[in-house]
């Protein structure tokens, strides 16, 4: 009996020991493929992390037609045209020092008593606002925007000033007066952004700054009468060209006097634009409008 009991005990113990092995064997086939797949995924993830991320290339819609290039310097020289020259003569530009020690532009509105008592002169002779109006009429015209206008200023004190066509004259007289005071004291005005000279005092006489063969005309009320449409046919060519000498117009910038041939012996003829007395700015607007129509400038 003892032998049978021991035999049964060994059988049951062997069964007990075999049951976990069968369970592990049954579970192992399921675990192994899972571990292999996870390892392959980990290896793939490691390969993916080692590769740098691909950058997206931005594509833009490019036109098939090339961009227009600016004309070269040689083209600009060959296409250069002679501009119309305008001299604003006898302009009233003088500075005076006030009681606070600040220099101002002498004018009839602010310095009437000074002109009468101290200077012993007629206050109506000091009208720098006339020059301001004429400059606005010239520099705002389409002919100046087209690069076909050159302006000079001559004062009563024989100060000759060259005006850059690209300058923008101040709209208010107060700012304009401050600009003229700065010009008369420093002899030149430069642009704030670059070194372009906008206004500068140049040497006299005015005739030495005119190209050879320039035809000069004076504008005043007593000259030969022309309409704004007929005048350009007489004094300017059919179209601006570098082969034809330019035309110079001399217009007064004063209130009580007028342009004379004695002051400018190179004037060929005195002309008038209206049978009525006009202001300088109005006369210049009529002349510029006729020349713009004649040259096809819109």
Coordinates of N, CA and C in Angstrom, one line a residue, residues 218 220-227 231 234 269-274:
X218 N 10.1 137.0 -74.1 CA 9.6 137.6 -72.9 C 8.1 137.6 -72.9
X220 N 4.8 139.5 -71.4 CA 4.3 140.7 -70.7 C 3.0 141.1 -71.5
X221 N 2.2 142.0 -70.8 CA 0.9 142.3 -71.3 C 0.9 143.1 -72.6
X222 N 2.0 143.9 -72.8 CA 2.1 144.7 -74.0 C 2.7 144.0 -75.2
X223 N 3.0 142.7 -75.2 CA 3.7 142.1 -76.3 C 2.7 141.7 -77.4
X224 N 3.2 141.0 -78.4 CA 2.4 140.5 -79.5 C 1.4 139.4 -79.0
X225 N 0.2 139.6 -79.3 CA -0.9 138.7 -78.8 C -0.9 137.4 -79.5
X226 N -1.0 136.3 -78.8 CA -1.1 135.0 -79.3 C -2.2 134.2 -78.4
X227 N -2.9 133.3 -79.1 CA -3.7 132.4 -78.3 C -2.9 131.3 -77.7
X231 N 0.3 129.9 -79.9 CA 1.7 130.3 -79.4 C 2.7 129.2 -79.6
X234 N 4.5 128.7 -82.8 CA 5.4 129.8 -83.2 C 6.8 129.7 -82.5
X269 N 11.6 138.5 -78.9 CA 10.3 139.1 -79.1 C 9.6 139.1 -77.8
X270 N 8.8 140.1 -77.5 CA 7.9 140.1 -76.4 C 6.5 139.7 -76.8
X271 N 5.9 138.7 -76.1 CA 4.7 138.1 -76.5 C 3.7 138.2 -75.3
X272 N 2.4 138.2 -75.7 CA 1.3 138.2 -74.7 C 0.4 137.0 -74.9
X273 N -0.2 136.6 -73.9 CA -1.1 135.4 -73.9 C -2.6 135.7 -73.8
X274 N -2.9 137.0 -73.5 CA -4.3 137.4 -73.4 C -4.3 138.9 -73.6

